[in-house]
Amino acid sequence: MQKRREFIKGSVLGAAALGLGSSVSQAAGGPRKQEVPRAVNKPLVISTWKFGIEANEAAWKVLDKKGRALDAVEQGVHVAEADPSNTTVGLGGYPDRDGHVTLDSCIMDEKGNCGSVAFLEHIVHPVSVARKVMEETPHVMLVGEGALQFALANGFEKTNLLTPKAEKAWKNWLREKNYEPVINIENHDTISMLALDSQGDMSGACTTSGLAFKMHGRVGDSPIIGAALFVDNEVGGACATGHGEFVMKTLGSFLVVELMRQGLSPAEACQAAVERIVKKYPNYREIQVGYLAMNKQGEYGSYAIHKGFNYAVYDQTGNRLIDSAHYVNR
Ligand code: SD4
């Protein structure tokens, strides 16, 4: 396997172009059949940043009772969404440059279903609205006023998400009005989470208030399926944090999953997706992107442009924080 991975690492595009999937078999004359690898490390939940530890605890409560990964990721990211001290997710998130807290979120299940909301205001748990979009509409994505109407019609409460702390930070920012979206390389707070349940099924979720003081109407990668989140239950899942424009430009999470499909490990696939950004965008030193991935065997890994990205892992051996490998050595 290692040999194959090394070979593929050097010729990922070639392998992809040739369709050399590692787990595809074809019975003579029969339909193409995917051999689904047996999960060995399950249940398992991984999530971005230090506060992933607390979020994992909530997700683990579901997984430990043999619950569904989809419920685990929803319950897990709820913790960050409801935390007013967290300034880039849900309640307490920093507003856009006009003072509105606008939220982006998505969720994806083991059957390939997905739901998403973007530019949504006044709702503490956008991930649950995203789940309702997935489960109760024929659509994938609702945005802005329409997403809010849908949420209110489905019993979500309208809440003022702008906390005094966030309002104060915004008013300080207004003094200089620096419209450049500044991404703090050491400290992002978007939560992206992937879980593998006892049945061996995988789901993921992502939720954020996005870049602080962004332009009104700006939507990042976090609600875009394939950018900040992608799950293919036959292969694995990937998610992202960081400067969303670069994740969107390279459709990073989809890329990571497709590279795992070609035989790369989660860590190798994340590294290749970061290297794609580095290769294409000369200003990569000014931005931070971190990818996190797991495969069906319950292997996981990550890679970021800069030092400072970490993620939380909870499996049978406990809940812990891991520092990600990174590209730039400062
Ligand atoms: C965005 N990706 O809106 C989000 C921000 C983020 O850690 O992840 N910050 O671009």
Short mmCIF file of C-alpha atoms and ligand atoms in Angstrom, two decimals:
data_model
loop_
_atom_site.label_atom_id
_atom_site.label_comp_id
_atom_site.label_asym_id
_atom_site.label_seq_id
_atom_site.Cartn_x
_atom_site.Cartn_y
_atom_site.Cartn_z
CA MET A 1 0.00 0.00 0.00
CA GLN A 2 2.80 2.36 0.97
CA LYS A 3 4.52 1.72 -2.34
CA ARG A 4 1.36 2.42 -4.19
CA ARG A 5 0.83 5.62 -2.23
CA GLU A 6 4.32 6.82 -3.04
CA PHE A 7 3.80 6.09 -6.68
CA ILE A 8 0.48 7.91 -6.69
CA LYS A 9 1.92 10.85 -4.80
CA GLY A 10 4.27 11.44 -7.71
CA SER A 11 1.60 11.00 -10.33
CA VAL A 12 -1.69 11.89 -8.76
CA LEU A 13 -3.08 13.59 -11.83
CA GLY A 14 -1.94 10.82 -14.12
CA ALA A 15 -3.57 8.21 -11.94
CA ALA A 16 -6.75 10.23 -11.72
CA ALA A 17 -6.83 10.75 -15.44
CA LEU A 18 -6.44 7.02 -15.99
CA GLY A 19 -9.20 6.28 -13.51
CA LEU A 20 -6.99 4.07 -11.38
CA GLY A 21 -9.26 3.95 -8.35
CA SER A 22 -7.76 1.66 -5.73
CA SER A 23 -11.01 0.11 -4.63
CA VAL A 24 -12.93 -0.30 -7.86
CA SER A 25 -13.46 -3.79 -9.17
CA GLN A 26 -15.47 -5.03 -12.08
CA ALA A 27 -17.06 -8.44 -12.25
CA ALA A 28 -16.88 -9.80 -15.78
CA GLY A 29 -19.75 -8.27 -17.68
CA GLY A 30 -21.35 -7.03 -14.45
CA PRO A 31 -21.82 -3.57 -13.05
CA ARG A 32 -18.86 -1.66 -11.61
CA LYS A 33 -18.79 -2.35 -7.93
CA GLN A 34 -17.04 -0.36 -5.21
CA GLU A 35 -15.45 -2.48 -2.54
CA VAL A 36 -16.12 -0.60 0.66
CA PRO A 37 -13.14 -1.00 3.03
CA ARG A 38 -14.00 -2.19 6.51
CA ALA A 39 -13.69 0.50 9.18
CA VAL A 40 -11.10 -0.36 11.80
CA ASN A 41 -11.04 2.73 13.99
CA LYS A 42 -14.64 3.51 14.87
CA PRO A 43 -16.42 5.34 16.20
CA LEU A 44 -14.29 8.41 15.57
CA VAL A 45 -14.83 12.13 15.46
CA ILE A 46 -12.38 14.85 14.40
CA SER A 47 -12.88 18.61 14.33
CA THR A 48 -10.96 21.81 13.70
CA TRP A 49 -9.20 23.89 16.36
CA LYS A 50 -8.91 23.71 20.09
CA PHE A 51 -12.58 24.14 20.80
CA GLY A 52 -13.06 20.95 18.80
CA ILE A 53 -12.29 19.18 22.10
CA GLU A 54 -15.58 20.35 23.63
CA ALA A 55 -17.47 19.83 20.40
CA ASN A 56 -16.08 16.29 20.14
CA GLU A 57 -17.38 15.55 23.65
CA ALA A 58 -20.92 16.32 22.50
CA ALA A 59 -20.47 14.32 19.31
CA TRP A 60 -19.02 11.37 21.24
CA LYS A 61 -22.14 11.19 23.43
CA VAL A 62 -24.07 10.33 20.27
CA LEU A 63 -21.43 8.01 18.81
CA ASP A 64 -20.89 6.14 22.07
CA LYS A 65 -24.56 5.16 22.13
CA LYS A 66 -24.17 3.76 18.62
CA GLY A 67 -25.89 6.86 17.26
CA ARG A 68 -25.69 8.12 13.72
CA ALA A 69 -22.68 10.18 12.58
CA LEU A 70 -25.06 12.78 11.17
CA ASP A 71 -26.56 13.42 14.63
CA ALA A 72 -23.08 13.43 16.14
CA VAL A 73 -21.73 16.18 13.89
CA GLU A 74 -24.87 18.29 14.33
CA GLN A 75 -24.74 18.00 18.13
CA GLY A 76 -20.98 18.52 18.10
CA VAL A 77 -20.89 21.79 16.20
CA HIS A 78 -23.88 23.09 18.20
CA VAL A 79 -21.44 23.59 21.09
CA ALA A 80 -19.37 26.12 19.14
CA GLU A 81 -22.43 27.78 17.61
CA ALA A 82 -23.97 28.45 21.03
CA ASP A 83 -20.76 29.71 22.66
CA PRO A 84 -20.88 33.53 22.87
CA SER A 85 -17.16 33.73 23.61
CA ASN A 86 -16.33 32.24 20.24
CA THR A 87 -16.10 35.17 17.84
CA THR A 88 -16.27 33.34 14.51
CA VAL A 89 -19.12 30.87 14.90
CA GLY A 90 -22.84 31.46 15.53
CA LEU A 91 -23.79 33.51 18.60
CA GLY A 92 -21.03 36.03 19.35
CA GLY A 93 -19.54 35.88 15.85
CA TYR A 94 -17.96 39.10 14.62
CA PRO A 95 -20.26 40.97 12.24
CA ASP A 96 -19.63 42.07 8.68
CA ARG A 97 -18.43 45.61 8.01
CA ASP A 98 -22.02 46.91 8.24
CA GLY A 99 -22.61 45.37 11.66
CA HIS A 100 -24.61 42.27 10.62
CA VAL A 101 -23.68 38.82 11.91
CA THR A 102 -24.18 36.58 8.87
CA LEU A 103 -23.67 32.84 9.08
CA ASP A 104 -22.63 30.09 6.65
CA SER A 105 -23.07 26.38 7.33
CA CYS A 106 -23.47 23.01 5.67
CA ILE A 107 -23.94 19.36 6.49
CA MET A 108 -23.53 16.13 4.51
CA ASP A 109 -24.65 12.60 5.33
CA GLU A 110 -23.53 9.07 4.50
CA LYS A 111 -25.92 8.81 1.57
CA GLY A 112 -24.46 11.81 -0.22
CA ASN A 113 -27.34 14.08 0.80
CA CYS A 114 -26.39 17.61 1.72
CA GLY A 115 -27.90 20.85 2.92
CA SER A 116 -26.55 24.33 3.29
CA VAL A 117 -27.38 27.86 4.34
CA ALA A 118 -25.45 31.02 3.58
CA PHE A 119 -25.69 34.68 4.54
CA LEU A 120 -28.19 33.70 7.23
CA GLU A 121 -28.88 36.12 10.09
CA HIS A 122 -30.48 35.80 13.55
CA ILE A 123 -30.32 32.00 13.98
CA VAL A 124 -28.06 30.45 16.64
CA HIS A 125 -27.84 27.02 14.96
CA PRO A 126 -27.46 27.44 11.21
CA VAL A 127 -26.24 23.83 10.91
CA SER A 128 -29.68 22.62 11.96
CA VAL A 129 -31.33 24.85 9.36
CA ALA A 130 -28.91 23.32 6.82
CA ARG A 131 -30.01 19.87 7.95
CA LYS A 132 -33.67 20.84 7.49
CA VAL A 133 -32.90 22.10 3.99
CA MET A 134 -31.31 18.71 3.30
CA GLU A 135 -34.11 16.64 4.78
CA GLU A 136 -37.22 18.67 4.09
CA THR A 137 -36.73 20.49 0.80
CA PRO A 138 -35.84 19.34 -2.71
CA HIS A 139 -32.89 21.79 -2.59
CA VAL A 140 -29.32 21.88 -1.30
CA MET A 141 -28.84 25.55 -0.45
CA LEU A 142 -30.91 28.46 0.84
CA VAL A 143 -29.46 31.92 1.39
CA GLY A 144 -30.19 35.21 3.14
CA GLU A 145 -33.77 36.30 3.66
CA GLY A 146 -35.15 33.08 2.14
CA ALA A 147 -33.08 30.95 4.48
CA LEU A 148 -34.29 33.02 7.43
CA GLN A 149 -37.94 32.71 6.39
CA PHE A 150 -37.48 28.95 6.05
CA ALA A 151 -35.86 28.75 9.49
CA LEU A 152 -38.62 30.77 11.17
CA ALA A 153 -41.30 28.72 9.43
CA ASN A 154 -39.63 25.60 10.85
CA GLY A 155 -39.69 26.79 14.43
CA PHE A 156 -36.22 28.32 14.80
CA GLU A 157 -36.20 31.39 17.03
CA LYS A 158 -35.03 34.80 15.92
CA THR A 159 -32.10 35.85 18.14
CA ASN A 160 -29.82 38.86 18.23
CA LEU A 161 -26.40 37.29 17.57
CA LEU A 162 -24.37 40.48 18.03
CA THR A 163 -22.95 40.27 21.55
CA PRO A 164 -21.61 43.39 23.32
CA LYS A 165 -18.07 42.04 22.88
CA ALA A 166 -18.48 41.60 19.12
CA GLU A 167 -20.17 44.99 18.79
CA LYS A 168 -17.30 46.64 20.61
CA ALA A 169 -14.73 44.96 18.34
CA TRP A 170 -16.70 46.08 15.27
CA LYS A 171 -16.87 49.68 16.54
CA ASN A 172 -13.11 49.66 17.10
CA TRP A 173 -12.63 48.33 13.59
CA LEU A 174 -14.87 51.09 12.20
CA ARG A 175 -12.36 53.72 13.33
CA GLU A 176 -9.90 52.55 10.69
CA LYS A 177 -12.25 50.75 8.31
CA ASN A 178 -9.57 48.56 6.85
CA TYR A 179 -11.62 46.68 4.24
CA GLU A 180 -8.93 44.09 3.58
CA PRO A 181 -10.20 40.84 5.07
CA VAL A 182 -7.51 39.98 7.56
CA ILE A 183 -7.07 36.34 8.38
CA ASN A 184 -5.20 35.65 11.55
CA ILE A 185 -2.83 32.85 10.64
CA GLU A 186 -2.56 31.47 14.17
CA ASN A 187 -6.15 31.60 15.19
CA HIS A 188 -9.23 30.74 13.19
CA ASP A 189 -12.38 29.48 14.71
CA THR A 190 -14.58 27.96 12.06
CA ILE A 191 -15.64 24.54 13.19
CA SER A 192 -15.59 21.73 10.66
CA MET A 193 -16.26 18.22 11.91
CA LEU A 194 -16.23 14.68 10.50
CA ALA A 195 -17.56 11.59 12.25
CA LEU A 196 -17.50 7.86 11.59
CA ASP A 197 -20.14 5.95 13.55
CA SER A 198 -20.25 2.39 14.88
CA GLN A 199 -22.06 1.30 11.73
CA GLY A 200 -19.10 2.57 9.71
CA ASP A 201 -21.07 5.46 8.22
CA MET A 202 -19.61 8.95 7.85
CA SER A 203 -21.07 12.46 7.97
CA GLY A 204 -19.68 15.97 8.28
CA ALA A 205 -20.65 19.53 9.16
CA CYS A 206 -19.18 22.99 8.99
CA THR A 207 -20.38 26.25 10.54
CA THR A 208 -19.01 29.80 10.79
CA SER A 209 -19.69 33.52 10.86
CA GLY A 210 -16.91 33.81 8.30
CA LEU A 211 -14.29 36.51 8.00
CA ALA A 212 -14.64 39.29 10.55
CA PHE A 213 -15.80 42.60 9.04
CA LYS A 214 -16.26 41.07 5.61
CA MET A 215 -18.22 42.87 2.88
CA HIS A 216 -21.97 42.66 3.42
CA GLY A 217 -23.19 39.71 1.36
CA ARG A 218 -19.83 37.92 1.30
CA VAL A 219 -20.18 34.14 1.46
CA GLY A 220 -17.15 31.99 2.15
CA ASP A 221 -16.31 28.35 1.59
CA SER A 222 -18.10 27.04 4.67
CA PRO A 223 -21.54 26.49 3.09
CA ILE A 224 -20.15 25.30 -0.24
CA ILE A 225 -20.35 21.54 -0.64
CA GLY A 226 -17.03 20.33 -2.01
CA ALA A 227 -15.16 23.41 -0.75
CA ALA A 228 -15.28 23.38 3.08
CA LEU A 229 -16.86 19.93 3.33
CA PHE A 230 -17.24 16.78 1.32
CA VAL A 231 -18.16 13.26 2.39
CA ASP A 232 -18.25 10.17 0.23
CA ASN A 233 -19.20 7.24 2.41
CA GLU A 234 -17.30 4.83 0.15
CA VAL A 235 -14.02 6.70 0.53
CA GLY A 236 -13.90 9.24 3.34
CA GLY A 237 -14.52 12.86 4.19
CA ALA A 238 -12.64 16.13 4.24
CA CYS A 239 -13.24 19.59 5.65
CA ALA A 240 -11.53 22.95 5.75
CA THR A 241 -10.85 26.04 7.77
CA GLY A 242 -9.09 29.25 6.89
CA HIS A 243 -9.24 31.76 4.08
CA GLY A 244 -12.35 30.56 2.29
CA GLU A 245 -11.72 32.20 -1.06
CA PHE A 246 -8.74 29.90 -1.66
CA VAL A 247 -10.63 26.82 -0.55
CA MET A 248 -13.40 27.74 -3.00
CA LYS A 249 -10.99 28.46 -5.86
CA THR A 250 -9.56 24.95 -5.56
CA LEU A 251 -12.68 23.08 -4.34
CA GLY A 252 -10.42 21.74 -1.63
CA SER A 253 -12.47 19.20 0.28
CA PHE A 254 -13.72 17.51 -2.87
CA LEU A 255 -10.12 17.40 -4.07
CA VAL A 256 -8.97 15.76 -0.82
CA VAL A 257 -11.67 13.07 -1.03
CA GLU A 258 -10.88 12.35 -4.67
CA LEU A 259 -7.17 12.01 -3.83
CA MET A 260 -8.03 9.56 -1.06
CA ARG A 261 -10.10 7.66 -3.63
CA GLN A 262 -6.91 7.36 -5.68
CA GLY A 263 -5.11 5.79 -2.74
CA LEU A 264 -3.55 8.66 -0.81
CA SER A 265 -3.78 8.65 2.97
CA PRO A 266 -5.83 11.45 4.59
CA ALA A 267 -2.63 13.34 5.53
CA GLU A 268 -1.14 12.97 2.05
CA ALA A 269 -4.37 14.09 0.40
CA CYS A 270 -4.58 17.18 2.64
CA GLN A 271 -0.98 18.01 1.82
CA ALA A 272 -1.61 17.72 -1.91
CA ALA A 273 -4.63 20.05 -1.64
CA VAL A 274 -2.58 22.64 0.26
CA GLU A 275 0.20 22.32 -2.33
CA ARG A 276 -2.34 23.01 -5.05
CA ILE A 277 -3.03 26.41 -3.42
CA VAL A 278 0.67 27.08 -2.92
CA LYS A 279 1.41 26.30 -6.56
CA LYS A 280 -1.37 28.42 -8.03
CA TYR A 281 -1.41 31.46 -5.74
CA PRO A 282 1.90 33.31 -5.21
CA ASN A 283 0.47 35.15 -2.17
CA TYR A 284 0.06 31.88 -0.25
CA ARG A 285 2.32 33.18 2.52
CA GLU A 286 -0.32 35.73 3.45
CA ILE A 287 -3.13 33.23 3.81
CA GLN A 288 -3.92 30.30 6.01
CA VAL A 289 -5.86 27.22 4.96
CA GLY A 290 -6.06 23.98 6.91
CA TYR A 291 -7.56 20.70 5.70
CA LEU A 292 -8.64 17.80 7.87
CA ALA A 293 -9.66 14.38 6.54
CA MET A 294 -10.55 10.83 7.54
CA ASN A 295 -11.02 7.69 5.51
CA LYS A 296 -13.29 4.70 5.92
CA GLN A 297 -10.68 2.78 7.91
CA GLY A 298 -10.74 5.52 10.51
CA GLU A 299 -7.33 6.90 9.56
CA TYR A 300 -7.15 10.67 9.81
CA GLY A 301 -4.72 13.45 9.00
CA SER A 302 -4.36 17.12 8.22
CA TYR A 303 -2.18 19.72 6.56
CA ALA A 304 -2.10 23.53 6.63
CA ILE A 305 -0.21 26.29 4.85
CA HIS A 306 1.11 27.76 8.11
CA LYS A 307 2.00 26.53 11.54
CA GLY A 308 -0.70 26.98 14.16
CA PHE A 309 -3.55 24.85 12.86
CA ASN A 310 -4.62 22.12 15.24
CA TYR A 311 -7.51 19.70 15.48
CA ALA A 312 -9.25 17.53 18.04
CA VAL A 313 -9.59 13.76 17.72
CA TYR A 314 -11.86 11.55 19.81
CA ASP A 315 -11.74 7.77 19.43
CA GLN A 316 -11.62 4.76 21.74
CA THR A 317 -8.32 6.05 23.15
CA GLY A 318 -9.79 9.39 24.25
CA ASN A 319 -10.09 13.02 23.19
CA ARG A 320 -6.94 14.99 22.32
CA LEU A 321 -5.59 17.95 20.41
CA ILE A 322 -3.10 17.40 17.59
CA ASP A 323 -0.87 19.99 15.90
CA SER A 324 -1.13 19.85 12.15
CA ALA A 325 1.81 19.52 9.79
CA HIS A 326 2.29 22.62 7.65
CA TYR A 327 3.97 23.91 4.50
CA VAL A 328 5.65 27.19 5.42
CA ASN A 329 8.60 26.93 7.75
CA ARG A 330 8.99 30.32 9.34
C1 SD4 B 1 -14.48 31.68 5.70
N1 SD4 B 1 -13.41 29.57 6.05
O1 SD4 B 1 -15.55 32.27 5.84
C2 SD4 B 1 -14.12 30.64 6.71
C3 SD4 B 1 -13.34 31.27 7.81
C4 SD4 B 1 -12.55 30.33 8.65
O2 SD4 B 1 -11.16 29.88 10.32
O3 SD4 B 1 -12.49 29.17 8.43
N2 SD4 B 1 -11.87 30.77 9.63
O4 SD4 B 1 -13.68 31.95 4.81
#
